[in-house]
Amino acid sequence: MDEEIELLRKEKSDLKEYNEELTARASLLANENPVLTKQVNELENDAKASEESLEEYKKRVKALADES
């Protein structure tokens, strides 16, 4: 019985430590979230600009091909 109680206490202590670790990680992620959101937005804007540049390139190539 005493062994079981000790095991339960150890498990409770381990769970408390794990919970504290998860809370700290969640806090870090919450702090990083705005930065990550900004980076995602910047990448999406870059992708859109790149796509628009590609469309312009295609139009110029088509125009040159039509002139030939």
Coordinates of C-alpha atoms in Angstrom, one line a residue:
M1 CA 0.0 0.0 0.0
D2 CA 2.8 2.4 0.9
E3 CA 4.5 1.6 -2.4
E4 CA 1.4 2.4 -4.3
I5 CA 1.0 5.7 -2.5
E6 CA 4.7 6.6 -3.3
L7 CA 4.1 5.7 -6.9
L8 CA 1.0 7.9 -7.1
R9 CA 2.9 10.8 -5.5
K10 CA 5.8 10.4 -8.0
E11 CA 3.3 10.2 -10.8
K12 CA 1.6 13.4 -9.5
S13 CA 4.9 15.1 -9.3
D14 CA 5.9 14.1 -12.8
L15 CA 2.5 15.2 -14.2
K16 CA 2.9 18.6 -12.4
E17 CA 6.4 19.0 -13.9
Y18 CA 5.1 18.0 -17.3
N19 CA 2.2 20.5 -17.0
E20 CA 4.6 23.3 -16.1
E21 CA 6.7 22.4 -19.1
L22 CA 3.6 22.5 -21.4
T23 CA 2.5 25.8 -19.9
A24 CA 5.9 27.3 -20.6
R25 CA 5.9 26.0 -24.2
A26 CA 2.4 27.3 -24.8
S27 CA 3.5 30.7 -23.5
L28 CA 6.5 30.7 -25.9
L29 CA 4.2 29.7 -28.8
A30 CA 1.8 32.5 -27.9
N31 CA 4.7 35.0 -28.0
E32 CA 5.9 33.7 -31.3
N33 CA 2.5 33.5 -32.9
P34 CA 2.4 37.2 -34.1
V35 CA 5.9 36.9 -35.5
L36 CA 4.9 33.7 -37.4
T37 CA 1.7 35.2 -38.6
K38 CA 3.7 38.2 -40.0
Q39 CA 6.2 35.9 -41.7
V40 CA 3.3 33.9 -43.3
N41 CA 1.7 37.1 -44.5
E42 CA 5.0 38.3 -46.0
L43 CA 5.5 34.9 -47.8
E44 CA 2.0 35.0 -49.1
N45 CA 2.6 38.6 -50.4
D46 CA 5.9 37.5 -52.0
A47 CA 4.1 34.5 -53.7
K48 CA 1.4 36.8 -55.0
A49 CA 3.9 39.2 -56.4
S50 CA 5.9 36.4 -58.0
E51 CA 2.7 35.0 -59.6
E52 CA 1.9 38.5 -61.0
S53 CA 5.4 38.8 -62.4
L54 CA 5.0 35.4 -64.0
E55 CA 1.8 36.5 -65.6
E56 CA 3.4 39.6 -66.9
Y57 CA 6.3 37.5 -68.3
K58 CA 3.9 35.2 -70.0
K59 CA 2.1 38.2 -71.6
R60 CA 5.4 39.6 -72.9
V61 CA 6.5 36.2 -74.3
K62 CA 3.1 35.8 -76.0
A63 CA 3.3 39.3 -77.5
L64 CA 6.8 38.6 -78.8
A65 CA 5.6 35.3 -80.3
D66 CA 2.7 37.0 -81.9
E67 CA 5.1 39.6 -83.5
S68 CA 7.3 36.9 -85.0

